[in-house]
Tab-separated table of N, CA and C in Angstrom:
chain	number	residue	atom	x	y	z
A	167	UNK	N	-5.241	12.330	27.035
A	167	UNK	CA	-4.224	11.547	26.345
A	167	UNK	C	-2.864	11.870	26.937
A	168	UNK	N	-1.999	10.663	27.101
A	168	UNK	CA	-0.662	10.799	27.220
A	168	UNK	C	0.206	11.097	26.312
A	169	UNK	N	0.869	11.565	25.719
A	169	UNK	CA	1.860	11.926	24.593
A	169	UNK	C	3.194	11.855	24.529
A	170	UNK	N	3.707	10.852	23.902
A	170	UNK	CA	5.178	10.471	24.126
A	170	UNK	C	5.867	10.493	22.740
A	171	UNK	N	6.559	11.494	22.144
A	171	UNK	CA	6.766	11.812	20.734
A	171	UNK	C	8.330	11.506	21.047
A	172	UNK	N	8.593	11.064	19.823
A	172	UNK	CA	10.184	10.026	19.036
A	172	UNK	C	10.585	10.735	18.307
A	173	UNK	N	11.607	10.227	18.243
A	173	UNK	CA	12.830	10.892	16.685
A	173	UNK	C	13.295	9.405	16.771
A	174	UNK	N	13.418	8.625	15.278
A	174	UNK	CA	13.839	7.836	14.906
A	174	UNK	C	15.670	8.011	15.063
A	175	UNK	N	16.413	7.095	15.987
A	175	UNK	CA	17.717	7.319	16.294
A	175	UNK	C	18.265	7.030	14.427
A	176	UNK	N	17.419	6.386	13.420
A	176	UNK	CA	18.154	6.910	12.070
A	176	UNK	C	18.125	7.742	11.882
A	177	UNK	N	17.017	8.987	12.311
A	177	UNK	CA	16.828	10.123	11.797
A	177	UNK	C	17.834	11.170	12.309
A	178	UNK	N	18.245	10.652	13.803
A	178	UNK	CA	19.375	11.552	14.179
A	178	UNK	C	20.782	10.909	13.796
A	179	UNK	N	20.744	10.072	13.388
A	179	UNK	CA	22.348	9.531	12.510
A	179	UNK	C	22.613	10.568	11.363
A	180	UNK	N	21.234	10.354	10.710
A	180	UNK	CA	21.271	10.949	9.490
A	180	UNK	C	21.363	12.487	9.515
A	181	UNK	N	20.837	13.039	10.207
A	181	UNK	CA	21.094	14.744	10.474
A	181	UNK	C	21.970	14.995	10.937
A	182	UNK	N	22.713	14.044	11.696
A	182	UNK	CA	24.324	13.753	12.277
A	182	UNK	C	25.455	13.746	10.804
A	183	UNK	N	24.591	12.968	9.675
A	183	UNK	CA	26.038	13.001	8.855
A	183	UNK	C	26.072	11.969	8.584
A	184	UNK	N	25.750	11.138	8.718
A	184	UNK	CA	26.033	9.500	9.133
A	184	UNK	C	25.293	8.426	8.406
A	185	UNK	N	25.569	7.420	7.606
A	185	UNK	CA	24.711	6.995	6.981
A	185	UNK	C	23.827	6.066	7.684
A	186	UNK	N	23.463	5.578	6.944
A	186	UNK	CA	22.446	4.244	7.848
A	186	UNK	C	20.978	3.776	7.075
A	187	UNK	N	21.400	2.336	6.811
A	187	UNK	CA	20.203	1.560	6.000
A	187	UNK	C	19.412	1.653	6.796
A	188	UNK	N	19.204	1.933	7.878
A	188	UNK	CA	17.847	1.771	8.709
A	188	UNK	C	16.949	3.044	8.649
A	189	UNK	N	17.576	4.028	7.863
A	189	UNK	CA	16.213	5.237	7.274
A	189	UNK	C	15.092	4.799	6.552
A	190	UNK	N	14.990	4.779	5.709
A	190	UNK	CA	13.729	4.014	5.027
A	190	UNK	C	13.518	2.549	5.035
A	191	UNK	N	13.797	1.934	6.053
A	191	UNK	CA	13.382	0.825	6.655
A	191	UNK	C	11.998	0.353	7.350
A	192	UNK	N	11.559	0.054	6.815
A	192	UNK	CA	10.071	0.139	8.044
A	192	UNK	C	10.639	-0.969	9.173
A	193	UNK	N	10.643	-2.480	9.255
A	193	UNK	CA	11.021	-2.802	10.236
A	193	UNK	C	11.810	-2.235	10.911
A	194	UNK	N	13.268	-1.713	10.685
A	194	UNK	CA	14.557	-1.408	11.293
A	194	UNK	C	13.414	-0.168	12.361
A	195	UNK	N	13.121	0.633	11.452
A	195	UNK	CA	11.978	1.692	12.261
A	195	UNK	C	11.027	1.226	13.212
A	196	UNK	N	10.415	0.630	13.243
A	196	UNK	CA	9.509	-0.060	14.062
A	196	UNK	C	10.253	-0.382	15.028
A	197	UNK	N	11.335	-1.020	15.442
A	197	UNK	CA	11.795	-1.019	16.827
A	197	UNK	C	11.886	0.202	17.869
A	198	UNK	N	12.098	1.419	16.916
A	198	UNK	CA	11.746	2.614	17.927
A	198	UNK	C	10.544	2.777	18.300
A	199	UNK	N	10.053	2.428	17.616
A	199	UNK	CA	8.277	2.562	18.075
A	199	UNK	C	7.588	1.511	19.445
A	200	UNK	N	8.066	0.330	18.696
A	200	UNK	CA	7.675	-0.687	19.531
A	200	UNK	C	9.098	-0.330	21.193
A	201	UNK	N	9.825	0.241	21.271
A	201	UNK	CA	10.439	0.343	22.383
A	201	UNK	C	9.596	1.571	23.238
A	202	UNK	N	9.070	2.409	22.400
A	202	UNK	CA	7.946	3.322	22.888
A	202	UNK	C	6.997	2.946	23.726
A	203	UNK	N	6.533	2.063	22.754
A	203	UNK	CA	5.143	1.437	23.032
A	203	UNK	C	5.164	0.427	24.674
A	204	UNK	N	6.328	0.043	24.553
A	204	UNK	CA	7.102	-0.945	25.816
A	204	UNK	C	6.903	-0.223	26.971
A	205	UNK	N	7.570	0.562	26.652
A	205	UNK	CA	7.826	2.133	28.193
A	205	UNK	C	6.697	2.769	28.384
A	206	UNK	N	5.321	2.613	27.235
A	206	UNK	CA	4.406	3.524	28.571
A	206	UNK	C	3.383	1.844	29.363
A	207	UNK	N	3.928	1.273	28.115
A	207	UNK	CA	2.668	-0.240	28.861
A	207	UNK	C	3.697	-0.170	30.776
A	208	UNK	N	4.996	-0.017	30.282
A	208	UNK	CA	5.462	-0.206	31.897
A	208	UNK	C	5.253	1.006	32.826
A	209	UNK	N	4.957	1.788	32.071
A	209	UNK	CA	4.479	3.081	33.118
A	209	UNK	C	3.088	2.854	33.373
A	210	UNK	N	2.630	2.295	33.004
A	210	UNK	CA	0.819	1.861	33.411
A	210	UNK	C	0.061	2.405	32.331
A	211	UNK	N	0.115	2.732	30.847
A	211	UNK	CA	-0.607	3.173	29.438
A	211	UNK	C	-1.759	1.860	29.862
A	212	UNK	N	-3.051	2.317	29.846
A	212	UNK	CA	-3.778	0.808	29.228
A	212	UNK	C	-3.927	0.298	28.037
A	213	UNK	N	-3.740	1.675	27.536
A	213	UNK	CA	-4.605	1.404	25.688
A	213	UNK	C	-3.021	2.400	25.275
A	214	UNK	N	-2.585	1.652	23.993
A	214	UNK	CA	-1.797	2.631	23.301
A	214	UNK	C	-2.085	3.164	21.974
A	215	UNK	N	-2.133	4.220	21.437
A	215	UNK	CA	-2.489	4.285	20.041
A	215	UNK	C	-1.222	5.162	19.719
A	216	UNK	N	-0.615	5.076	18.615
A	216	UNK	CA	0.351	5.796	17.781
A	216	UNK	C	0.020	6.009	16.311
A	217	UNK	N	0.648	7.225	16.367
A	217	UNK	CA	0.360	8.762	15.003
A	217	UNK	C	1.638	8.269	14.306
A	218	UNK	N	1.280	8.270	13.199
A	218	UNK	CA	2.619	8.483	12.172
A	218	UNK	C	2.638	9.208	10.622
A	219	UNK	N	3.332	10.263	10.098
A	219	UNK	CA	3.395	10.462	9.186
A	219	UNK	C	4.383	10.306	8.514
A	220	UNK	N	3.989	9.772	7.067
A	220	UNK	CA	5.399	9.732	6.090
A	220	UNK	C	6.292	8.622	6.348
A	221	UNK	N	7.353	8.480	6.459
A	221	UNK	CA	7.777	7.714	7.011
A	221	UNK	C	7.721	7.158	8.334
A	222	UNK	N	7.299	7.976	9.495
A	222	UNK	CA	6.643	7.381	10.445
A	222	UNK	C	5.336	6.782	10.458
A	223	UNK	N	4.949	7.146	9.407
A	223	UNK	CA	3.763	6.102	9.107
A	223	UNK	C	3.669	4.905	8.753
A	224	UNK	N	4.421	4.825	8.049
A	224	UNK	CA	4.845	3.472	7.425
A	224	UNK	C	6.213	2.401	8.413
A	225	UNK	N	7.092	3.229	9.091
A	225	UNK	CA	6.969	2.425	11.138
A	225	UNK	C	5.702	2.300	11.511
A	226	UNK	N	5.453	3.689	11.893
A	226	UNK	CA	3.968	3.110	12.535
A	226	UNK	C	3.316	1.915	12.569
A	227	UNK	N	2.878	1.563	10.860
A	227	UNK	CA	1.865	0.294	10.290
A	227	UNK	C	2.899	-0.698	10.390
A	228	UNK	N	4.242	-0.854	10.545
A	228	UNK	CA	4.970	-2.050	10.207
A	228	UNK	C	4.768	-2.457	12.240
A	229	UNK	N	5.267	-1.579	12.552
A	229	UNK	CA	4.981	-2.144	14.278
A	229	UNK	C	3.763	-2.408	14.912
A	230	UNK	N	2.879	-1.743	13.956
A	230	UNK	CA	1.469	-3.073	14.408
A	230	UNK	C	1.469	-4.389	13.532
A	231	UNK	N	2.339	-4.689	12.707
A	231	UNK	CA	2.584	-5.988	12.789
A	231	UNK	C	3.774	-6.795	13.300
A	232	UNK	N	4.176	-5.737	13.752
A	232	UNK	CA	5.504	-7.294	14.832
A	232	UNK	C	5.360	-7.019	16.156
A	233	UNK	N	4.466	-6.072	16.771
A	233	UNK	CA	3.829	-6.172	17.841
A	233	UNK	C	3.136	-7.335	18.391
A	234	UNK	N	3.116	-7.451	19.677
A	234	UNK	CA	2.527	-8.251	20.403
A	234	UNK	C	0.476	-8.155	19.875
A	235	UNK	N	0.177	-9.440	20.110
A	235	UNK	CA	-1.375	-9.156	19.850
A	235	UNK	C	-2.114	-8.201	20.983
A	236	UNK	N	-2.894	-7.196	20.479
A	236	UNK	CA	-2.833	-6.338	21.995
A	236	UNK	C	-2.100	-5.489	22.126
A	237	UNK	N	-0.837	-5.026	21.692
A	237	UNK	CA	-0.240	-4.151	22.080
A	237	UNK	C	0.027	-2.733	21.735
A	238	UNK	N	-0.711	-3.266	20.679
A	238	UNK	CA	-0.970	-1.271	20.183
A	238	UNK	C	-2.756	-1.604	19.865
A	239	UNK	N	-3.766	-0.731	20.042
A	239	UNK	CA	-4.759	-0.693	20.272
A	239	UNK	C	-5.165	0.106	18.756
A	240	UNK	N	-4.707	1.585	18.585
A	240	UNK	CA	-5.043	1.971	17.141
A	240	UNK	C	-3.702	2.801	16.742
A	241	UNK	N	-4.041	2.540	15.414
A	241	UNK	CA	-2.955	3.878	14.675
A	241	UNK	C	-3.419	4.290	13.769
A	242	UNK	N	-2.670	5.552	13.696
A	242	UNK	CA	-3.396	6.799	12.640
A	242	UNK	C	-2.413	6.743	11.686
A	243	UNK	N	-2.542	6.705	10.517
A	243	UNK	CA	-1.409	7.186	9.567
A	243	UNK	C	-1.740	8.159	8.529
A	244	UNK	N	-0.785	8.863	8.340
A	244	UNK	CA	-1.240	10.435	8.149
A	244	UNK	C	0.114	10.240	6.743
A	245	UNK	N	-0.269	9.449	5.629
A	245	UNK	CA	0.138	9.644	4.413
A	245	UNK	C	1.466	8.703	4.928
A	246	UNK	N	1.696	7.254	5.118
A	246	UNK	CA	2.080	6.538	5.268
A	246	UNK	C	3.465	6.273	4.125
A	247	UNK	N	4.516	6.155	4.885
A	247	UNK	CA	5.293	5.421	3.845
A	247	UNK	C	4.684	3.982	3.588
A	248	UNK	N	4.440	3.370	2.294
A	248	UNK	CA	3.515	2.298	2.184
A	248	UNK	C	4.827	0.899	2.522
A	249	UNK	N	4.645	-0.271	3.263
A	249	UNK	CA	4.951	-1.470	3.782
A	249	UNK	C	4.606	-2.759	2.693
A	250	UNK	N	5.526	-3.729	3.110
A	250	UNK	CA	5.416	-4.954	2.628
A	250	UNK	C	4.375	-6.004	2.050
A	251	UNK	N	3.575	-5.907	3.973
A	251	UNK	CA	2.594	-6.653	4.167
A	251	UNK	C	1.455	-6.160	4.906
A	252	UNK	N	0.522	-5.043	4.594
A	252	UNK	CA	-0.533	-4.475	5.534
A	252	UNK	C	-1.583	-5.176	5.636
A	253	UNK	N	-1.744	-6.441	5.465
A	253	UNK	CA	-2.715	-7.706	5.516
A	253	UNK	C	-2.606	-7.956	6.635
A	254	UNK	N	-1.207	-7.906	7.257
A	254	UNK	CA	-0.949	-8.489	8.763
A	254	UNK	C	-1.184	-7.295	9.672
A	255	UNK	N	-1.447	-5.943	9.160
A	255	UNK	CA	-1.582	-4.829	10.528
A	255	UNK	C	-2.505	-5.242	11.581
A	256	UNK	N	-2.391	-5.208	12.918
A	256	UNK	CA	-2.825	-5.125	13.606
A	256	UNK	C	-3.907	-3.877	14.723
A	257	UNK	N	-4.970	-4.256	14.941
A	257	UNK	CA	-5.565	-3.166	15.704
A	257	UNK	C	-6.219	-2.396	14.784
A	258	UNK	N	-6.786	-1.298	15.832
A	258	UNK	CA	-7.496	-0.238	15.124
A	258	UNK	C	-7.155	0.669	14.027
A	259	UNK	N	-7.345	0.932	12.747
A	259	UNK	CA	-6.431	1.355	11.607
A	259	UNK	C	-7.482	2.984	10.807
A	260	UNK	N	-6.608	4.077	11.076
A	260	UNK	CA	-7.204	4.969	10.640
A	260	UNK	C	-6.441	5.704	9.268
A	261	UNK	N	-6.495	5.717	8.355
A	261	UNK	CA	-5.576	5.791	7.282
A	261	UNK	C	-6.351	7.366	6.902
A	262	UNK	N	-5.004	8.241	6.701
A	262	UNK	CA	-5.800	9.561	6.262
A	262	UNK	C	-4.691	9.818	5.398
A	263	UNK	N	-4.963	10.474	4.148
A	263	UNK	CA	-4.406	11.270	3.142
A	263	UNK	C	-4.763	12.322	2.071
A	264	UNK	N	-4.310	13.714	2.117
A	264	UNK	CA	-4.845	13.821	1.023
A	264	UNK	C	-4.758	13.979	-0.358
A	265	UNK	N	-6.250	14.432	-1.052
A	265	UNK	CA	-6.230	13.479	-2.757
A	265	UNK	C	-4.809	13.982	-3.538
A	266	UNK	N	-4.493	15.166	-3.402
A	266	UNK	CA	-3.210	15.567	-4.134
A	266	UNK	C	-2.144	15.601	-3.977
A	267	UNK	N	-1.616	14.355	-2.612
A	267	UNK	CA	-0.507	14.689	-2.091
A	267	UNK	C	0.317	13.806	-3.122
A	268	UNK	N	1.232	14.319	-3.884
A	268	UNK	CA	2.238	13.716	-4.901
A	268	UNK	C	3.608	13.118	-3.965
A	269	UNK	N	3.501	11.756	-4.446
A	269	UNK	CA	5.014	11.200	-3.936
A	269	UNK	C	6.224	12.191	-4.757
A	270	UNK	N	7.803	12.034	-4.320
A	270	UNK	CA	8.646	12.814	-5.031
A	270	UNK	C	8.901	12.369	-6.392
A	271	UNK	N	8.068	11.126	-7.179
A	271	UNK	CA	8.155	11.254	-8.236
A	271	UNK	C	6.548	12.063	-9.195
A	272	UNK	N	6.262	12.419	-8.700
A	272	UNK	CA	4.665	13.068	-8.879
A	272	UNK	C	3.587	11.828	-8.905
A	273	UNK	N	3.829	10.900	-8.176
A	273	UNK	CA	2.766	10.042	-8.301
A	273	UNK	C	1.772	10.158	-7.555
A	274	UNK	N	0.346	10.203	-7.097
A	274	UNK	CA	-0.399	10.855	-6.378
A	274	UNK	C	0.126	9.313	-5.534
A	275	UNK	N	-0.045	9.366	-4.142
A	275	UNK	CA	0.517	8.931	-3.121
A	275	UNK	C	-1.250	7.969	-2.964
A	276	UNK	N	-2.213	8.254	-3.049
A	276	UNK	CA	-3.713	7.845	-2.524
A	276	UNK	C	-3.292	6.799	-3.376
A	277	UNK	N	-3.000	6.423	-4.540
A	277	UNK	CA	-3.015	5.031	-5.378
A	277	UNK	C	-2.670	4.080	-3.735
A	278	UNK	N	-1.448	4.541	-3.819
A	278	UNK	CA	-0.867	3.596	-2.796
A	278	UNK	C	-0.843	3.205	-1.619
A	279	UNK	N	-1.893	4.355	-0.740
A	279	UNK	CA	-2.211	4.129	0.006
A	279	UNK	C	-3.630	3.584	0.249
A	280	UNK	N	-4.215	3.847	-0.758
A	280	UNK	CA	-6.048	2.707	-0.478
A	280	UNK	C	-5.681	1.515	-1.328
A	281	UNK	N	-4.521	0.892	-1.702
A	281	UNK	CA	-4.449	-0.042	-2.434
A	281	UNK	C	-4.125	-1.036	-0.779
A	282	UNK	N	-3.187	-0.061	0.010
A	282	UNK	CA	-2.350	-0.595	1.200
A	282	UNK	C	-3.565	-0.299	2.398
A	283	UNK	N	-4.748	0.273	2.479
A	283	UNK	CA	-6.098	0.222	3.080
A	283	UNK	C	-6.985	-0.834	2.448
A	284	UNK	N	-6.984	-1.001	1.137
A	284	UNK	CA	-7.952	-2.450	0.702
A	284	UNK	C	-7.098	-3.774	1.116
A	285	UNK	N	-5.927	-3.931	1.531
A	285	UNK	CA	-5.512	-5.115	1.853
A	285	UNK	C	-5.318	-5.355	3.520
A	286	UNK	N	-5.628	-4.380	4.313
A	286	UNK	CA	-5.583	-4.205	5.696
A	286	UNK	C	-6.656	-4.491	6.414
A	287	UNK	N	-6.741	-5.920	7.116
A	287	UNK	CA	-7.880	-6.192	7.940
A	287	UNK	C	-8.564	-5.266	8.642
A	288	UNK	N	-9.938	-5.464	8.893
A	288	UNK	CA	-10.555	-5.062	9.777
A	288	UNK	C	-10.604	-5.035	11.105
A	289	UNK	N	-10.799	-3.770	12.062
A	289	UNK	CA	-11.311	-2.903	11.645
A	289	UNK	C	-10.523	-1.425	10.966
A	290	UNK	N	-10.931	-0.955	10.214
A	290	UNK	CA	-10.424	0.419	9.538
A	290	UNK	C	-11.049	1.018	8.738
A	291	UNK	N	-10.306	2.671	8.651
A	291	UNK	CA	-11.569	3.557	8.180
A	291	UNK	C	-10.144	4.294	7.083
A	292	UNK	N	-10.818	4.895	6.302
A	292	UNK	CA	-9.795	5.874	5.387
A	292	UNK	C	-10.547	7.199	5.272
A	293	UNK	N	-9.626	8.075	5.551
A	293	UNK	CA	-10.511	9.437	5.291
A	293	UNK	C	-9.521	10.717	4.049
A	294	UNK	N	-9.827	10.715	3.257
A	294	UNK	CA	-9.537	11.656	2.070
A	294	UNK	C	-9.628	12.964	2.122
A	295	UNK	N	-8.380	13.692	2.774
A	295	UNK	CA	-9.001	15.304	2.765
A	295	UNK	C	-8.873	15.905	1.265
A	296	UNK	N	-9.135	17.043	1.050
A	296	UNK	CA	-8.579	17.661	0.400
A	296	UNK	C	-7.663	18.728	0.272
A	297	UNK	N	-6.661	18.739	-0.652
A	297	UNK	CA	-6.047	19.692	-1.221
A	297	UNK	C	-4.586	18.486	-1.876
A	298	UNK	N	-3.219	19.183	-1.348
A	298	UNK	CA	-2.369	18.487	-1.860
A	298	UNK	C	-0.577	17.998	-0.157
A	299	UNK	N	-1.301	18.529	0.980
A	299	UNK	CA	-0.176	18.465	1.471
A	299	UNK	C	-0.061	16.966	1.880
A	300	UNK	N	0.932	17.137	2.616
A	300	UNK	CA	1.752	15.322	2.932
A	300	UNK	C	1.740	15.258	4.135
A	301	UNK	N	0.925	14.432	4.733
A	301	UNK	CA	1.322	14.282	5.688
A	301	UNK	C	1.344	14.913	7.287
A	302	UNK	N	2.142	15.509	7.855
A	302	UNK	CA	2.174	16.063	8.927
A	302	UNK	C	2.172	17.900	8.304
A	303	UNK	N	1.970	17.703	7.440
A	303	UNK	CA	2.073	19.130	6.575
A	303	UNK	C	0.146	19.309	6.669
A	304	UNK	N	-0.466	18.562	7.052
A	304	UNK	CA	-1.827	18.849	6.528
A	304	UNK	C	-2.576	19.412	8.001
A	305	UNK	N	-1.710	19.555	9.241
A	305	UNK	CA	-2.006	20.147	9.965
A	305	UNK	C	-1.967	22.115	10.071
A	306	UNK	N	-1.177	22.233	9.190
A	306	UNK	CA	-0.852	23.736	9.118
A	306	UNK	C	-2.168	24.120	7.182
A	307	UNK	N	-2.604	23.285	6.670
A	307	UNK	CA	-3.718	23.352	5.611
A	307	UNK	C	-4.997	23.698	5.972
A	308	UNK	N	-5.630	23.901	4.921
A	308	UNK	CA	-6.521	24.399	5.246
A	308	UNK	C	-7.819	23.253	5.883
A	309	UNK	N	-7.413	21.951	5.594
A	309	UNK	CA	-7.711	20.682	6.085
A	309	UNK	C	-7.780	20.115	7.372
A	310	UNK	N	-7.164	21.267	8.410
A	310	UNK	CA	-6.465	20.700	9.752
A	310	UNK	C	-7.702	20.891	10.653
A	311	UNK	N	-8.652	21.826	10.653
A	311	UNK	CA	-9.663	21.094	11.148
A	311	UNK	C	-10.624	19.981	11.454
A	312	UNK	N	-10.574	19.644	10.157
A	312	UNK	CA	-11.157	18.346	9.949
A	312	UNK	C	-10.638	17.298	10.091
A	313	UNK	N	-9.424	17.636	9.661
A	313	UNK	CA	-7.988	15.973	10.281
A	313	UNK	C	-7.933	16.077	11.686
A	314	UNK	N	-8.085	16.822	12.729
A	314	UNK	CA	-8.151	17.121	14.102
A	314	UNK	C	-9.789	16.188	14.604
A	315	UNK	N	-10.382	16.998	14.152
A	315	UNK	CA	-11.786	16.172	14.133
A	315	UNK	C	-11.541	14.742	14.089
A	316	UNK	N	-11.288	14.010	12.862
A	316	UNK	CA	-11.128	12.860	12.662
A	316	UNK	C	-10.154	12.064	13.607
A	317	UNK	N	-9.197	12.632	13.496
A	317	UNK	CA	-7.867	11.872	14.869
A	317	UNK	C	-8.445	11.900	16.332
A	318	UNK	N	-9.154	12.984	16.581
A	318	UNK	CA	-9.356	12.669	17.926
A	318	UNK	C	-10.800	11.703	18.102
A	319	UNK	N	-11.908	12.016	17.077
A	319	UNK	CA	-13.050	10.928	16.991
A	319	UNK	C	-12.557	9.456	17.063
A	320	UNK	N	-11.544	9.239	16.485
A	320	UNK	CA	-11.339	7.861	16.118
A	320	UNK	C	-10.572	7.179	17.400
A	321	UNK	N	-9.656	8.445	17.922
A	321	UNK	CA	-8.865	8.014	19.575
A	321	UNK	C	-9.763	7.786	20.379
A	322	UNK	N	-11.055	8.696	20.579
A	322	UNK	CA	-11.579	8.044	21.875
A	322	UNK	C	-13.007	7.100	21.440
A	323	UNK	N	-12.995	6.620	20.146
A	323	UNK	CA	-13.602	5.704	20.266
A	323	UNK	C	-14.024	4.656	21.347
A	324	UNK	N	-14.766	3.591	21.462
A	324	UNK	CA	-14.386	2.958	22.420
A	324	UNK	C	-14.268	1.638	21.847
């Protein structure tokens, strides 16, 4: 695998000081992604797949739908900020969360994300770890074996 990891230019406004509606934006977000996605198809990428957690998750899923048909191949989302319209995602769709991860109002976060997996065309898979972390937090859990397992099974699919 090639690996080309982002910082959302809101995210560095915002650690800058600086405000900006385009933080919890999923479209506004998705243009960093999809400018990603641009630069390795021109470096010669054949297949692209992109990781997102949290709020990069929810870029993530919004730029497989204003993507080109074809142009992102799969994505993983790893406790997704949840989107508009995931009826329209595009491509290969691997949705992982786990059961206790509480949004910041204590809402368990899985409502909203297999509600936003039952409305997401095929093909896609959802996988439920356990315990309670969020996200990119579930790599340092006791879960991260098995989320490793799963992310890379599902990348080299064919």
């Amino acid at each position: 695998f090639r690996v080309l990891a982002i910082d959302f230019r809101a995210a560095i406004a915002s650690r800058e000081g600086k405000e900006t509606p385009c933080l919890y934006d999923a479209s506004c977000l998705a243009k960093d992604i999809l400018a990603a996605v641009r630069y390795l198809r021109r470096e010669g990428a054949k297949e692209i797949s992109i990781v997102g957690g949290s709020l990069g998750g929810g870029a993530a899923a919004q730029a497989t739908i204003e993507a080109e048909a074809g142009e992102i191949d799969r994505t993983v989302l790893l406790a997704h900020m949840l989107i508009g319209e995931p009826e329209r995602m595009k491509g290969r769709k691997l949705f992982i969360v786990a059961r206790n991860d509480l949004s910041g109002s204590g809402k368990p976060r899985l409502d909203g994300i297999r509600a936003q997996f039952e409305l997401a065309p095929e093909p896609k898979k959802m996988v439920i770890l356990e315990g309670s972390a969020h996200a990119q937090f579930l790599f340092d859990s006791d879960q991260s074996q098995r989320l490793i397992e799963e992310i890379l099974r599902f990348l080299s699919e064919p």
